JSON list of C-alpha atoms in Angstrom, two decimals:
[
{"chain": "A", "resi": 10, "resn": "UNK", "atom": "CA", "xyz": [119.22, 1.11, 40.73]},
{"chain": "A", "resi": 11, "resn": "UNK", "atom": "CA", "xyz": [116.96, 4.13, 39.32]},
{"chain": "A", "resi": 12, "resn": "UNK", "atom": "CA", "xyz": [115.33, 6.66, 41.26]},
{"chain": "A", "resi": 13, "resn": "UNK", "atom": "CA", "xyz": [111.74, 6.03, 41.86]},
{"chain": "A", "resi": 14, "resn": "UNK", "atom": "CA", "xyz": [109.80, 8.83, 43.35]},
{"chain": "A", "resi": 15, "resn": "UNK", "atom": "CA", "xyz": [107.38, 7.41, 45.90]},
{"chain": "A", "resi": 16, "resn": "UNK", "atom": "CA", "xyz": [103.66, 8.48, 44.71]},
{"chain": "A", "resi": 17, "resn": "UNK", "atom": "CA", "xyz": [102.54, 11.41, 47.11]},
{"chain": "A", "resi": 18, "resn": "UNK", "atom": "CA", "xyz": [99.36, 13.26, 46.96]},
{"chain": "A", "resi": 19, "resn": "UNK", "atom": "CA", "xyz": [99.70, 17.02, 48.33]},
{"chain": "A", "resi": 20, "resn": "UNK", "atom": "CA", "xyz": [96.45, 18.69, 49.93]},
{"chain": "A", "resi": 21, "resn": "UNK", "atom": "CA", "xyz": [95.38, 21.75, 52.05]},
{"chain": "A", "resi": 22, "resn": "UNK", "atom": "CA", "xyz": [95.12, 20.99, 55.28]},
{"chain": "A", "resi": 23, "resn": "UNK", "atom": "CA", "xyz": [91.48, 22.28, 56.49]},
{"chain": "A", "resi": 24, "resn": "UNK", "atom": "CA", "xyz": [90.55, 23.47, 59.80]},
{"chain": "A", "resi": 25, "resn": "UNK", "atom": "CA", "xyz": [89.25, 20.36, 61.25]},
{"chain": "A", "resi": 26, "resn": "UNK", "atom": "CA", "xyz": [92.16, 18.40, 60.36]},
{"chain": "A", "resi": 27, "resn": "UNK", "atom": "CA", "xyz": [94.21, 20.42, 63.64]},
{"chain": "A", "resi": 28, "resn": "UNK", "atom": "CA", "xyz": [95.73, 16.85, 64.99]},
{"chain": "A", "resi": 29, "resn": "UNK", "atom": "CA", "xyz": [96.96, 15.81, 61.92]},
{"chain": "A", "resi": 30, "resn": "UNK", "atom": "CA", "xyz": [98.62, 19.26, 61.01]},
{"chain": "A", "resi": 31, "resn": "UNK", "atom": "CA", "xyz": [99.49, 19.07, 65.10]},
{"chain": "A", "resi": 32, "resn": "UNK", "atom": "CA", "xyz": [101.31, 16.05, 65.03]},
{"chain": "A", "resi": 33, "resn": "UNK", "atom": "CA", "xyz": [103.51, 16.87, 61.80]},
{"chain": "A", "resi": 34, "resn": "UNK", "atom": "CA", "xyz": [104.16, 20.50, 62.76]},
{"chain": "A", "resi": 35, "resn": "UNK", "atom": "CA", "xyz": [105.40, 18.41, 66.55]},
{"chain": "A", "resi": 36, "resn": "UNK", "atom": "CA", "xyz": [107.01, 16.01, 65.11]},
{"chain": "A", "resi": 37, "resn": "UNK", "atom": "CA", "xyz": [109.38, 18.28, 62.64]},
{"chain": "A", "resi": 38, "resn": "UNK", "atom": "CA", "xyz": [110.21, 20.48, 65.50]},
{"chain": "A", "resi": 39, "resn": "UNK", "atom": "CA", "xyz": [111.61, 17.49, 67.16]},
{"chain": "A", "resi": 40, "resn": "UNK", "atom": "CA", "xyz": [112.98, 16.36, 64.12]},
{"chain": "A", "resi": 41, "resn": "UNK", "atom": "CA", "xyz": [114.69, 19.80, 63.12]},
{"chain": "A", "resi": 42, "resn": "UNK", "atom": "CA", "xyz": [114.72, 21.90, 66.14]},
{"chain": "A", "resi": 43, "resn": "UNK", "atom": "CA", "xyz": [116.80, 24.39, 64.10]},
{"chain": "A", "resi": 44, "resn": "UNK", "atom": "CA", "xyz": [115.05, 24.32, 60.89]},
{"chain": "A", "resi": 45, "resn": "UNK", "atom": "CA", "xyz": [111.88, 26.46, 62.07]},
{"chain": "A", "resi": 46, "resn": "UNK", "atom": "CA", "xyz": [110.91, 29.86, 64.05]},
{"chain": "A", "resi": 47, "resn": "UNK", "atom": "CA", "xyz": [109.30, 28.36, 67.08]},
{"chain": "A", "resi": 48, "resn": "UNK", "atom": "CA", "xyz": [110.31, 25.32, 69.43]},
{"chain": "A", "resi": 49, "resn": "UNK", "atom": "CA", "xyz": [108.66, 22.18, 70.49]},
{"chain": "A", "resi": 50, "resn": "UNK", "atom": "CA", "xyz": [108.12, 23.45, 74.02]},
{"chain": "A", "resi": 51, "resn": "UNK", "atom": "CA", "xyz": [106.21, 26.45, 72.66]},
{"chain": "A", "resi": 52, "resn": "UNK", "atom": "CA", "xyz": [103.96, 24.56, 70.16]},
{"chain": "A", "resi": 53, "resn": "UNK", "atom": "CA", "xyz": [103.11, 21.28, 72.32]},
{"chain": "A", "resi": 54, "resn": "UNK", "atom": "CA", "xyz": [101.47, 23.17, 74.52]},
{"chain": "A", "resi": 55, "resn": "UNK", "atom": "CA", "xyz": [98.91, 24.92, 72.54]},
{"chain": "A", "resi": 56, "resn": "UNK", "atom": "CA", "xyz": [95.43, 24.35, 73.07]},
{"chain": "A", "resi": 57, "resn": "UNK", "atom": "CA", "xyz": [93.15, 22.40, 70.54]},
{"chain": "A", "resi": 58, "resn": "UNK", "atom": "CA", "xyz": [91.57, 25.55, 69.27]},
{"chain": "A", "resi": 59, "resn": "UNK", "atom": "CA", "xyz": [94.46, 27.32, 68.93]},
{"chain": "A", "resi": 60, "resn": "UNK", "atom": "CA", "xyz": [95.72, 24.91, 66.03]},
{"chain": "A", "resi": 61, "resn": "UNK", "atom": "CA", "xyz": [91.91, 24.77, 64.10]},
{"chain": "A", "resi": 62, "resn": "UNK", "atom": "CA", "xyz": [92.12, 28.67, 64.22]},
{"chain": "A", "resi": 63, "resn": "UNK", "atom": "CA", "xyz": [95.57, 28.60, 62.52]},
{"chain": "A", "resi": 64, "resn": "UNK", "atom": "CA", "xyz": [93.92, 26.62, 60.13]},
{"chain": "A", "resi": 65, "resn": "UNK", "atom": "CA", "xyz": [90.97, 27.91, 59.54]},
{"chain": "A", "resi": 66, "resn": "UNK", "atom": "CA", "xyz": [92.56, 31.93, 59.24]},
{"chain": "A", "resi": 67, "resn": "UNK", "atom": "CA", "xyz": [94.87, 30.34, 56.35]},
{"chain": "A", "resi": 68, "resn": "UNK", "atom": "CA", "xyz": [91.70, 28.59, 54.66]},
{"chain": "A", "resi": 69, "resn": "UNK", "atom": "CA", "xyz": [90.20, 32.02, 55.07]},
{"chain": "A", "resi": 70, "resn": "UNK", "atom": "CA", "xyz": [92.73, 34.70, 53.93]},
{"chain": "A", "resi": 71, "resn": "UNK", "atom": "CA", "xyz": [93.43, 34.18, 50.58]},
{"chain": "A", "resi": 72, "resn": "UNK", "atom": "CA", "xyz": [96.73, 34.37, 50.93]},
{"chain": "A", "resi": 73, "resn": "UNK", "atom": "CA", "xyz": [98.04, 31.47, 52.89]},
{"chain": "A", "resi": 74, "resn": "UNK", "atom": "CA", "xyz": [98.29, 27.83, 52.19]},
{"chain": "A", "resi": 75, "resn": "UNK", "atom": "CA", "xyz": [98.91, 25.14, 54.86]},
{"chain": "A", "resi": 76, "resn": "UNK", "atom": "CA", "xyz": [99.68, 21.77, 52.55]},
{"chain": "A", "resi": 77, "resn": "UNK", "atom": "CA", "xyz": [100.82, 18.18, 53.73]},
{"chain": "A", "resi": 78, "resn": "UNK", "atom": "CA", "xyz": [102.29, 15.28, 51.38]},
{"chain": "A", "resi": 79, "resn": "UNK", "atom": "CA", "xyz": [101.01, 12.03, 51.72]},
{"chain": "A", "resi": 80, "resn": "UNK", "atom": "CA", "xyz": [101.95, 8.33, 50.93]},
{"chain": "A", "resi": 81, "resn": "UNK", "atom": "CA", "xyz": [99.08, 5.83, 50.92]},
{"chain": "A", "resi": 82, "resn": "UNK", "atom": "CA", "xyz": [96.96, 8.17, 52.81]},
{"chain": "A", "resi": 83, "resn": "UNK", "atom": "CA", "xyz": [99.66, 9.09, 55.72]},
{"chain": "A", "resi": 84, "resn": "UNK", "atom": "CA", "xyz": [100.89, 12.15, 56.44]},
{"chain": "A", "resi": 85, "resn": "UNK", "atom": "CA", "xyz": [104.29, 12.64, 55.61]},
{"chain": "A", "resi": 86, "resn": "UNK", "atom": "CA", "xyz": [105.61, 16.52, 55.08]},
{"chain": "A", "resi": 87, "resn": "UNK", "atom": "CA", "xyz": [103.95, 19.48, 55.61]},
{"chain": "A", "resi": 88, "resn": "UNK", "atom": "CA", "xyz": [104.25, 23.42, 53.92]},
{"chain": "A", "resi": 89, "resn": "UNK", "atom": "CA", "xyz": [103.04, 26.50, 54.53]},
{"chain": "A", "resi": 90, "resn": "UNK", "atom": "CA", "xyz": [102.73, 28.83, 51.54]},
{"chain": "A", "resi": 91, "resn": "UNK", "atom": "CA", "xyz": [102.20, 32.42, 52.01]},
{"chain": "A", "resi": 92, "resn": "UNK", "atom": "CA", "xyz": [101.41, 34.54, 48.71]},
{"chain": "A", "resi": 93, "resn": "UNK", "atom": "CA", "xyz": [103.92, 37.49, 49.24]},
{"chain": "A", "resi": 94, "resn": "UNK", "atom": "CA", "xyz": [102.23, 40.61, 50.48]},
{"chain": "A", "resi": 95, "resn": "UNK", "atom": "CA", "xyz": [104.15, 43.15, 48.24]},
{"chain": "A", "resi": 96, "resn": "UNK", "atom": "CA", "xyz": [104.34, 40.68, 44.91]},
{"chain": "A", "resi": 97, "resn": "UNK", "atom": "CA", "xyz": [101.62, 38.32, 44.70]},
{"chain": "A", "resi": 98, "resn": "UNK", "atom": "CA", "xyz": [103.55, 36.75, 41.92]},
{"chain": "A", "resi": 99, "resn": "UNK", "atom": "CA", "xyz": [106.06, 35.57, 44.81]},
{"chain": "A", "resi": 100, "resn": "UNK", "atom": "CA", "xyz": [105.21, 32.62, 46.98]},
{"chain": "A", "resi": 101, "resn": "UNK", "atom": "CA", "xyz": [107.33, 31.82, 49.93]},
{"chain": "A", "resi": 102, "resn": "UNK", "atom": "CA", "xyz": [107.50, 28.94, 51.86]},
{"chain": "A", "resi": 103, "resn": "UNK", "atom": "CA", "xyz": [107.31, 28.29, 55.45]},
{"chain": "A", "resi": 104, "resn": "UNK", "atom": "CA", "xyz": [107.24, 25.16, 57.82]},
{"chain": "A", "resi": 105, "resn": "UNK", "atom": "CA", "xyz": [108.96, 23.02, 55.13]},
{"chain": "A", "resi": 106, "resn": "UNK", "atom": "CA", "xyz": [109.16, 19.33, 56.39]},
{"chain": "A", "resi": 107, "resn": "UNK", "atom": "CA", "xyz": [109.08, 15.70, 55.59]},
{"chain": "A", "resi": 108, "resn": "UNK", "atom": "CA", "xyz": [109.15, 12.54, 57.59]},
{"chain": "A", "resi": 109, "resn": "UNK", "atom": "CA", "xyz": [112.76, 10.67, 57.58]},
{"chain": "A", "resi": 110, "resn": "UNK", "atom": "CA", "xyz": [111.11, 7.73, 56.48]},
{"chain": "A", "resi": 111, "resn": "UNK", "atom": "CA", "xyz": [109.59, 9.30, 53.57]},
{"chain": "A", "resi": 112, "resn": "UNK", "atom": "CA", "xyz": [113.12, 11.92, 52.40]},
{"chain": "A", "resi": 113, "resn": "UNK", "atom": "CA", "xyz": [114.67, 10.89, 49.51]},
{"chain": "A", "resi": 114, "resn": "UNK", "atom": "CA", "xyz": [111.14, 9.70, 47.21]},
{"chain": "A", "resi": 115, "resn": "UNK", "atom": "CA", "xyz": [110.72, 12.90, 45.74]},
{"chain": "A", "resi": 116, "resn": "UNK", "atom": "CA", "xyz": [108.64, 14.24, 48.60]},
{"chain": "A", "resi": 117, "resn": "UNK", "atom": "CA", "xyz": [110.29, 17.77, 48.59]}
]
């Protein structure tokens, strides 16, 4: 059988969209406990406002870019791209994650 890539959409994540970004960033530290800098403990219990100012400082500073990959309109991955400080022509790439049911479509 040939690969077929599922078809995704990838979009910023804005400030107001906190529980969605919430429940990914949650659910890939449970997930992948190892893959990330923080632990599921740490993160569950952060207040609401807590997660809209995360995103609305990366909307905001021109240099970071919190993304998520859907399928039919469902979350399924998230990213964090931060413009490198030193070499804006360097993008790295932080919170990398995708859903088990959607790995292997072309997600990634």
């Amino acid at each position: 059988m040939a690969y077929q890539p599922a078809a995704f959409t990838i979009r910023t994540f804005t400030h107001d969209a906190w529980p969605a970004y919430r429940a990914l960033r949650l659910r890939a530290l449970e997930d992948a406990p190892d893959a990330f800098g923080s632990t599921l403990a740490a993160e569950s219990v952060r207040p609401p406002e807590e997660w809209a100012a995360r995103l609305a400082r990366a909307a905001t500073s021109g240099i970071d870019h919190a993304l998520t990959a859907e399928i039919a309109g469902e979350p399924v991955g998230l990213a964090w791209a931060k413009v490198d400080a030193d070499d804006p022509a360097v993008v790295n790439l932080f919170q990398m994650w995708v859903a088990p049911e959607a790995r292997g479509q072309g997600v990634a």
